[in-house]
Amino acid sequence: MIAARLRSLLSACVNYVADPKRNSPVNLAAARFVLATYVVWKTVWVDWGVFMEVPFIVFDEYAFLVPYGFPQLLVVEKYLLLVTVVLFAVGYRIRATGFISGLLLGHLGLLLFAMNGSGVTTAMFIAVYFLFFFALFASQDELSADGVRRTGTRSLGSLVSRLKSSSTPVYRMDALKYSLLALGIIYFGSAFDKLFPDLQQFQPEWVMPYNLARIVTIFHSTRDQLFPVAQEVVNYPALLFVMSATVLVLEAGLLVAILAKRPVTPFLVGLAGFKFSSIVLLGIFFGDAILFFAMFVAWDTAYRALVRSRQLDVVFDEQCYFCARSLYPIKLLDIGDTITFYSQSDLPATYLDRPGVDYTTAMYVFDADGTPYRGYWAFRELLRQFRVFDPVVWAMGTRPVAAVGERVYEYVAANRSRHFVCSVDLDTETEL
C-alpha cells in the first residue's frame, strides 16, 4: 500500500526523456494549453504605446530591434502574437502558429530584455524553445484541431476500425521530451553559474550563509514585505546553508534525474517550493516557473478521474465519413475505454428491432440500462461522459440551446451527403 502510494506520488510528473510515449494524447494537449496561457499572460499586459513614447534602453546592443520610425508596429506585433498563440492553443496549424508565435515572442522578449534584464524577462525565452519544439513535432499532437483535420486524409475503413478497436494506442510526445531536457539544461546552467561565476575557478560564496542573509536583509530594507518576520531567518546560519545547498541540488539534480531516467517529480516539486519560498523571504514570486513545471504534470492521470465509469454504447453509420470523423475526438477523450462503438452492420441482438429507433436517420447512444438517446441528445450524452464538459452539457440541456441544436443536427443528418463528405472509400489512400 505504502509503496504503491509512493510510486503514485513520484509519477505525478512525467520524465519524457525516460519514455516519450503515453497511452493518451491528453498530456500533450494540456501542455500546449498551459504554454499558450503563459504566452498570453506575458504578452497581454505589455503597453508598447507607452513604451514607445519614452523608450528606455538599458542594453544598447539591442537598440536596433526598436522600430523607432514605426512604433505602432509593436502594437500590431503584440496582437498578432495573441491571435497566433490562441490558434496554437486549440491546435490549429500547430507547425505554423507555433513557429510564428515563437519568433514573435522572441522579438518582443528581446525588446523587454533591453529594458529589463531580470529573470522575469529572460524566462520568456524558455517559452520560445517550447513553442519551437511543439511546432517541430506538430504531427504527434492528435487531440487538437490539426488532429481532427488529419482524419480527412485517412480512409473511412481505418477510421471505423479505430473507433471499434479496444486496443490501447501509443502516442509519442517528443515536444515534451525535448522541452523537459531544455528545462533541465537551463537549471543545470543556473547551478553551474552560481558556483563558477567567472568560469575559471570554483567559488562557493553563493552557498555560504552570509550570502543569503545579505540578500534577505537588502530586500527587507528596500521594500515592503508580506512576511516581515521572515527576516529572522538571518539569525540561523545553518538553516541558510541548508536552504542554499538544497537549491543547488535541485537545480543541478533535475538534469541528472532526466538523463538517468529517474522520476523528476521531487525536483520539480522542490523547485516549485523554492519559488514559493521567495515570496516569504524576499516578497517576489517567479510564477513563470510554476507554469513551466505544470507542462510536465501527468494530466492524463488526473483526467482519468473526470471520465465517468458508466458504460455507453454508440451506434453510428459506418458508411458516413462525416460521422466517423465527428466521433474520432470522442474516442481520443475516452481514455477509460468506457464507450463502445457499433456500426449498423454489427449491432448486438439487444439493439435490433427496437421500437421507435431508426438507425438510418440518426446516431444513437444507449446507456447501461438500455435507454436510447437520439441525434443531438446522443452527442450531449457522449459529452456528459466527460466531467470536463459539464458546463457545456448543462447549456445543451437548456431549452433555447436544445431547440437550435436539434434543428442543426437534423439538418446536418438529412443533408450530410450533399454538404459533407459521406459514404466514401479512401482505402487506397495512405493511412497516417
Coordinates of C-alpha atoms in Angstrom, one line a residue:
M1 CA 0.0 0.0 0.0
I2 CA 2.7 2.5 1.0
A3 CA 4.9 1.5 -1.9
A4 CA 2.1 1.9 -4.4
R5 CA 1.2 5.3 -3.0
L6 CA 4.9 6.4 -3.2
R7 CA 5.1 5.3 -6.8
S8 CA 1.9 7.3 -7.5
L9 CA 3.4 10.4 -5.9
L10 CA 6.6 10.0 -7.9
S11 CA 4.7 9.7 -11.1
A12 CA 2.8 13.0 -10.6
C13 CA 5.2 14.5 -13.2
V14 CA 6.5 12.6 -16.2
N15 CA 10.1 12.2 -17.3
Y16 CA 9.5 12.1 -21.0
V17 CA 13.2 11.5 -21.7
A18 CA 12.8 8.1 -20.0
D19 CA 9.7 7.4 -22.0
P20 CA 8.2 9.9 -24.5
K21 CA 5.2 7.7 -25.1
R22 CA 1.8 7.7 -23.3
N23 CA -1.5 5.8 -23.8
S24 CA -3.4 9.1 -24.2
P25 CA -2.9 12.3 -26.1
V26 CA -4.2 14.4 -23.1
N27 CA -0.8 15.4 -21.7
L28 CA 0.3 16.9 -25.0
A29 CA -2.9 18.9 -25.4
A30 CA -2.8 20.1 -21.7
A31 CA 0.8 21.1 -22.0
R32 CA 0.0 23.1 -25.2
F33 CA -2.8 24.9 -23.5
V34 CA -0.6 25.7 -20.4
L35 CA 2.1 27.0 -22.7
A36 CA -0.3 29.2 -24.6
T37 CA -1.8 30.5 -21.4
Y38 CA 1.7 31.5 -20.3
V39 CA 2.4 33.4 -23.5
V40 CA -0.9 35.3 -23.4
W41 CA -0.2 36.2 -19.7
K42 CA 3.3 37.5 -20.5
T43 CA 2.1 39.4 -23.6
V44 CA -1.3 40.9 -23.0
W45 CA -0.2 43.3 -20.2
V46 CA 2.6 45.0 -22.3
D47 CA 1.7 48.5 -23.3
W48 CA 4.0 49.2 -26.2
G49 CA 2.3 52.5 -26.9
V50 CA 3.5 53.9 -23.6
F51 CA 7.0 52.4 -24.1
M52 CA 7.5 54.0 -27.5
E53 CA 6.5 57.4 -26.1
V54 CA 9.5 57.3 -23.8
P55 CA 11.8 54.4 -24.9
F56 CA 14.4 53.5 -22.4
I57 CA 17.1 51.0 -23.4
V58 CA 19.5 49.6 -20.9
F59 CA 21.5 47.4 -23.3
D60 CA 22.4 49.5 -26.3
E61 CA 23.4 46.4 -28.4
Y62 CA 19.6 45.6 -28.7
A63 CA 18.6 49.1 -29.7
F64 CA 18.4 48.1 -33.3
L65 CA 15.4 46.0 -32.5
V66 CA 13.3 49.0 -31.7
P67 CA 11.3 50.3 -34.7
Y68 CA 11.6 54.0 -33.8
G69 CA 10.1 55.1 -37.1
F70 CA 7.0 52.8 -36.8
P71 CA 6.1 52.5 -33.1
Q72 CA 2.7 51.1 -34.0
L73 CA 4.4 48.1 -35.5
L74 CA 5.0 46.7 -31.9
V75 CA 1.3 47.0 -31.1
V76 CA 0.4 45.2 -34.3
E77 CA 3.0 42.5 -33.5
K78 CA 1.6 42.1 -30.0
Y79 CA -1.9 41.4 -31.2
L80 CA -0.6 39.2 -34.0
L81 CA 1.1 37.1 -31.3
L82 CA -2.0 36.9 -29.3
V83 CA -4.0 35.7 -32.3
T84 CA -1.4 33.1 -33.3
V85 CA -1.0 31.7 -29.8
V86 CA -4.7 31.3 -29.3
L87 CA -4.8 29.3 -32.6
F88 CA -1.9 27.3 -31.2
A89 CA -3.8 26.7 -28.0
V90 CA -6.7 25.0 -29.9
G91 CA -4.2 23.1 -32.0
Y92 CA -4.9 24.8 -35.4
R93 CA -1.9 24.7 -37.8
I94 CA 0.4 24.0 -34.9
R95 CA 3.5 23.9 -37.1
A96 CA 2.9 27.4 -38.4
T97 CA 1.3 29.0 -35.4
G98 CA 3.9 27.5 -33.0
F99 CA 6.8 28.7 -35.2
I100 CA 5.3 32.2 -35.8
S101 CA 4.4 32.6 -32.1
G102 CA 8.0 31.6 -31.1
L103 CA 9.5 34.2 -33.5
L104 CA 7.2 37.0 -32.3
L105 CA 7.7 36.1 -28.6
G106 CA 11.4 36.0 -29.1
H107 CA 11.4 39.5 -30.7
L108 CA 9.2 41.1 -28.1
G109 CA 11.1 39.3 -25.4
L110 CA 14.4 40.8 -26.6
L111 CA 12.8 44.3 -26.5
L112 CA 11.7 43.7 -22.9
F113 CA 15.1 42.4 -22.0
A114 CA 16.7 45.6 -23.4
M115 CA 14.6 47.5 -20.9
N116 CA 14.7 44.9 -18.0
G117 CA 17.2 42.1 -17.9
S118 CA 15.7 40.4 -14.9
G119 CA 14.9 36.7 -14.7
V120 CA 11.2 37.5 -15.2
T121 CA 12.0 38.7 -18.7
T122 CA 14.6 36.1 -19.6
A123 CA 12.1 33.3 -18.7
M124 CA 10.2 34.3 -21.8
F125 CA 12.9 32.8 -23.9
I126 CA 12.3 29.4 -22.4
A127 CA 8.8 29.5 -23.8
V128 CA 10.3 30.3 -27.2
Y129 CA 12.2 26.9 -27.1
F130 CA 9.0 25.1 -26.1
L131 CA 7.0 26.7 -28.9
F132 CA 9.6 25.6 -31.5
F133 CA 9.5 22.1 -30.1
F134 CA 5.7 21.9 -30.4
A135 CA 6.0 23.2 -34.0
L136 CA 8.7 20.7 -34.9
F137 CA 6.7 17.7 -33.6
A138 CA 3.3 19.0 -34.6
S139 CA 2.3 15.8 -36.4
Q140 CA 2.2 13.9 -33.0
D141 CA -0.4 16.2 -31.5
E142 CA -3.7 14.2 -32.0
L143 CA -6.1 15.9 -29.6
S144 CA -6.1 19.1 -31.5
A145 CA -7.8 20.9 -34.4
D146 CA -5.0 19.5 -36.6
G147 CA -5.7 16.0 -35.4
V148 CA -9.3 16.3 -36.4
R149 CA -8.2 17.8 -39.8
R150 CA -5.8 14.9 -40.4
T151 CA -8.7 12.4 -40.2
G152 CA -9.6 13.8 -43.6
T153 CA -6.6 12.0 -45.1
R154 CA -7.5 8.7 -43.6
S155 CA -9.7 6.1 -45.2
L156 CA -13.2 5.5 -43.9
G157 CA -12.3 1.9 -43.1
S158 CA -9.4 2.9 -40.9
L159 CA -11.5 5.4 -39.0
V160 CA -14.3 2.9 -38.4
S161 CA -11.7 0.3 -37.4
R162 CA -10.1 2.8 -34.9
L163 CA -13.5 3.6 -33.4
K164 CA -14.3 0.0 -32.9
S165 CA -10.9 -1.0 -31.6
S166 CA -10.4 -1.9 -28.0
S167 CA -6.6 -1.9 -28.1
T168 CA -4.7 0.8 -26.3
P169 CA -2.8 3.1 -28.8
V170 CA 0.5 4.8 -28.1
Y171 CA 1.1 8.5 -28.6
R172 CA 4.6 10.0 -28.8
M173 CA 5.3 13.3 -27.1
D174 CA 8.7 14.3 -28.3
A175 CA 7.8 18.0 -27.9
L176 CA 7.6 17.5 -24.2
K177 CA 10.7 15.3 -24.2
Y178 CA 12.9 18.0 -25.6
S179 CA 11.2 20.7 -23.6
L180 CA 11.9 18.9 -20.4
L181 CA 15.5 18.3 -21.5
A182 CA 15.9 22.0 -22.3
L183 CA 14.5 23.0 -18.9
G184 CA 16.9 20.6 -17.2
I185 CA 19.9 22.1 -19.1
I186 CA 18.8 25.7 -18.2
Y187 CA 18.5 24.8 -14.5
F188 CA 21.8 23.0 -14.5
G189 CA 23.4 26.1 -16.1
S190 CA 21.9 28.2 -13.3
A191 CA 23.5 26.0 -10.6
F192 CA 26.8 26.0 -12.5
D193 CA 26.8 29.8 -12.8
K194 CA 26.3 30.1 -9.1
L195 CA 29.4 28.0 -8.3
F196 CA 31.5 29.1 -11.2
P197 CA 30.5 32.7 -11.9
D198 CA 33.7 33.6 -13.8
L199 CA 34.1 30.1 -15.5
Q200 CA 37.7 29.9 -14.1
Q201 CA 37.5 28.5 -10.6
F202 CA 35.2 27.1 -8.0
Q203 CA 33.7 29.9 -5.9
P204 CA 31.4 28.6 -3.1
E205 CA 30.4 32.0 -1.9
W206 CA 26.8 31.7 -3.2
V207 CA 26.0 28.8 -0.9
M208 CA 27.6 30.4 2.2
P209 CA 25.1 31.6 4.9
Y210 CA 26.2 35.2 4.7
N211 CA 25.3 35.5 1.0
L212 CA 21.6 34.6 1.5
A213 CA 21.5 36.6 4.7
R214 CA 22.7 39.6 2.8
I215 CA 20.1 39.2 0.1
V216 CA 17.3 38.8 2.6
T217 CA 18.4 41.9 4.5
I218 CA 18.7 44.1 1.4
F219 CA 15.2 43.1 0.2
H220 CA 13.6 43.7 3.6
S221 CA 15.3 47.0 3.9
T222 CA 14.4 48.3 0.5
R223 CA 10.8 47.2 0.0
D224 CA 7.6 46.3 1.9
Q225 CA 7.4 42.5 2.6
L226 CA 4.3 40.3 3.0
F227 CA 6.1 38.4 5.8
P228 CA 8.4 40.8 7.7
V229 CA 9.1 38.1 10.3
A230 CA 10.9 36.1 7.6
Q231 CA 13.9 38.4 8.1
E232 CA 14.5 36.4 11.4
V233 CA 15.9 33.6 9.2
V234 CA 19.3 35.5 9.0
N235 CA 19.8 34.5 12.7
Y236 CA 20.1 30.9 11.7
P237 CA 23.2 30.3 9.6
A238 CA 22.8 26.5 9.5
L239 CA 19.3 26.9 8.1
L240 CA 20.5 29.4 5.5
F241 CA 23.2 27.0 4.4
V242 CA 20.8 24.1 4.0
M243 CA 18.4 26.3 2.0
S244 CA 21.1 27.4 -0.4
A245 CA 22.6 23.9 -0.8
T246 CA 19.1 22.5 -1.4
V247 CA 18.5 24.9 -4.2
L248 CA 21.8 23.9 -5.9
V249 CA 21.0 20.2 -5.5
L250 CA 17.5 20.7 -7.0
E251 CA 18.8 22.8 -9.9
A252 CA 21.7 20.5 -10.8
G253 CA 19.9 17.3 -9.9
L254 CA 17.0 17.9 -12.3
L255 CA 19.1 17.3 -15.4
V256 CA 20.8 14.3 -13.7
A257 CA 17.4 12.8 -13.0
I258 CA 16.2 13.4 -16.5
L259 CA 19.3 11.8 -18.2
A260 CA 19.3 9.0 -15.7
K261 CA 15.7 8.3 -16.5
R262 CA 14.6 8.7 -12.9
P263 CA 11.5 10.4 -11.5
V264 CA 11.6 14.1 -11.9
T265 CA 8.7 14.9 -9.5
P266 CA 10.8 15.5 -6.4
F267 CA 12.9 18.0 -8.3
L268 CA 10.1 19.9 -9.9
V269 CA 8.1 20.0 -6.7
G270 CA 11.2 21.1 -4.8
L271 CA 11.9 23.9 -7.3
A272 CA 8.3 25.0 -7.1
G273 CA 8.7 25.1 -3.3
F274 CA 11.8 27.3 -3.8
K275 CA 9.8 29.7 -5.9
F276 CA 7.1 30.0 -3.3
S277 CA 9.7 30.4 -0.5
S278 CA 10.9 33.5 -2.4
I279 CA 7.6 35.1 -1.6
V280 CA 8.2 34.6 2.1
L281 CA 11.8 35.5 2.2
L282 CA 12.0 38.2 -0.5
G283 CA 8.5 39.2 -1.4
I284 CA 9.0 38.2 -5.0
F285 CA 7.4 35.3 -7.0
F286 CA 8.6 33.8 -10.2
G287 CA 5.3 32.5 -11.5
D288 CA 6.8 31.6 -14.8
A289 CA 8.5 28.5 -13.5
I290 CA 5.3 27.2 -12.0
L291 CA 3.6 27.2 -15.3
F292 CA 6.6 25.6 -17.0
F293 CA 6.6 22.8 -14.4
A294 CA 2.8 22.3 -15.0
M295 CA 3.5 21.3 -18.5
F296 CA 5.1 18.1 -17.3
V297 CA 2.3 17.1 -14.9
A298 CA 0.7 13.7 -15.6
W299 CA -2.5 15.3 -16.7
D300 CA -3.9 12.1 -18.2
T301 CA -3.9 10.5 -14.7
A302 CA -5.9 13.4 -13.3
Y303 CA -8.2 13.5 -16.3
R304 CA -9.0 9.8 -15.9
A305 CA -10.9 10.8 -12.8
L306 CA -13.1 13.1 -14.9
V307 CA -14.3 10.3 -17.1
R308 CA -17.4 8.7 -15.8
S309 CA -17.3 5.0 -15.2
R310 CA -20.7 4.2 -16.7
Q311 CA -20.7 2.2 -19.9
L312 CA -22.2 3.7 -23.1
D313 CA -22.8 2.0 -26.5
V314 CA -22.8 4.1 -29.7
V315 CA -24.5 3.1 -32.9
F316 CA -23.4 5.1 -36.0
D317 CA -23.5 4.9 -39.7
E318 CA -20.3 3.1 -40.9
Q319 CA -20.8 4.4 -44.4
C320 CA -20.8 8.0 -43.3
Y321 CA -17.3 9.5 -43.4
F322 CA -18.5 12.7 -41.6
C323 CA -19.9 10.6 -38.8
A324 CA -16.7 8.7 -38.3
R325 CA -14.6 11.9 -38.2
S326 CA -17.0 13.6 -35.8
L327 CA -16.7 10.7 -33.3
Y328 CA -12.9 10.4 -33.5
P329 CA -12.3 13.1 -30.8
I330 CA -14.7 11.3 -28.5
K331 CA -12.6 8.1 -28.9
L332 CA -9.4 10.1 -28.0
L333 CA -11.1 11.5 -24.9
D334 CA -12.3 8.2 -23.7
I335 CA -9.1 7.1 -22.0
G336 CA -11.1 4.9 -19.6
D337 CA -12.4 2.8 -22.6
T338 CA -16.0 3.3 -21.3
I339 CA -17.6 3.8 -24.8
T340 CA -18.2 1.0 -27.2
F341 CA -18.8 1.9 -30.9
Y342 CA -21.0 -0.2 -33.1
S343 CA -21.8 0.2 -36.7
Q344 CA -25.2 -0.7 -38.2
S345 CA -23.8 -3.9 -39.6
D346 CA -22.6 -5.4 -36.3
L347 CA -25.4 -4.4 -33.9
P348 CA -25.8 -6.6 -30.8
A349 CA -29.1 -8.5 -30.8
T350 CA -30.3 -6.4 -27.9
Y351 CA -30.4 -3.3 -30.1
L352 CA -32.1 -4.9 -33.1
D353 CA -35.8 -4.1 -33.8
R354 CA -36.1 -1.5 -31.1
P355 CA -39.4 0.3 -31.2
G356 CA -39.1 3.9 -32.2
V357 CA -35.4 3.5 -33.1
D358 CA -34.4 4.2 -36.7
Y359 CA -30.6 3.9 -37.2
T360 CA -30.8 5.2 -40.7
T361 CA -31.8 8.7 -39.6
A362 CA -29.5 9.5 -36.7
M363 CA -26.8 8.3 -34.4
Y364 CA -27.9 6.6 -31.1
V365 CA -26.3 6.2 -27.7
F366 CA -27.5 3.6 -25.2
D367 CA -26.7 3.7 -21.5
A368 CA -26.2 0.7 -19.3
D369 CA -30.0 0.2 -18.8
G370 CA -30.7 0.4 -22.5
T371 CA -32.2 3.9 -22.6
P372 CA -31.7 5.3 -26.1
Y373 CA -30.6 8.8 -26.9
R374 CA -31.0 10.0 -30.4
G375 CA -29.1 12.6 -32.5
Y376 CA -28.5 15.8 -30.7
W377 CA -29.2 14.2 -27.3
A378 CA -26.8 11.4 -28.2
F379 CA -24.0 13.9 -28.6
R380 CA -24.9 15.5 -25.4
E381 CA -24.9 12.2 -23.6
L382 CA -21.4 11.5 -25.0
L383 CA -20.1 14.8 -23.7
R384 CA -21.7 14.1 -20.3
Q385 CA -19.4 11.1 -20.1
F386 CA -16.5 13.6 -19.5
R387 CA -17.0 15.8 -16.5
V388 CA -14.7 18.5 -18.0
F389 CA -17.7 19.2 -20.4
D390 CA -20.3 19.6 -17.6
P391 CA -20.9 23.3 -18.3
V392 CA -21.4 22.6 -22.0
V393 CA -23.7 19.7 -21.2
W394 CA -25.8 21.9 -18.9
A395 CA -26.0 24.6 -21.6
M396 CA -27.0 22.0 -24.2
G397 CA -29.9 20.9 -21.9
T398 CA -31.4 24.4 -21.7
R399 CA -34.5 24.9 -23.9
P400 CA -33.1 27.7 -26.2
V401 CA -29.8 25.8 -26.9
A402 CA -31.6 22.5 -27.3
A403 CA -34.1 23.9 -29.7
V404 CA -31.4 25.3 -32.0
G405 CA -29.2 22.2 -31.5
E406 CA -31.9 19.7 -32.5
R407 CA -32.7 21.7 -35.7
V408 CA -29.0 21.9 -36.6
Y409 CA -28.4 18.2 -36.0
E410 CA -31.5 17.2 -38.1
Y411 CA -30.4 19.5 -40.9
V412 CA -26.9 18.1 -40.9
A413 CA -28.1 14.5 -40.7
A414 CA -30.6 15.0 -43.6
N415 CA -28.1 16.8 -45.8
R416 CA -24.8 15.2 -44.9
S417 CA -24.4 13.6 -48.3
R418 CA -25.0 16.9 -50.0
H419 CA -22.9 19.3 -47.8
F420 CA -20.4 16.9 -46.2
V421 CA -18.2 14.1 -47.4
C422 CA -20.2 10.9 -46.7
S423 CA -20.2 7.3 -47.8
V424 CA -16.8 7.5 -49.4
D425 CA -14.0 5.0 -49.7
L426 CA -10.4 6.1 -49.2
D427 CA -9.0 2.6 -48.6
T428 CA -6.4 3.2 -51.3
E429 CA -5.1 6.3 -49.6
T430 CA -2.1 6.3 -47.4
E431 CA -3.2 6.0 -43.8
L432 CA -1.5 8.0 -41.1

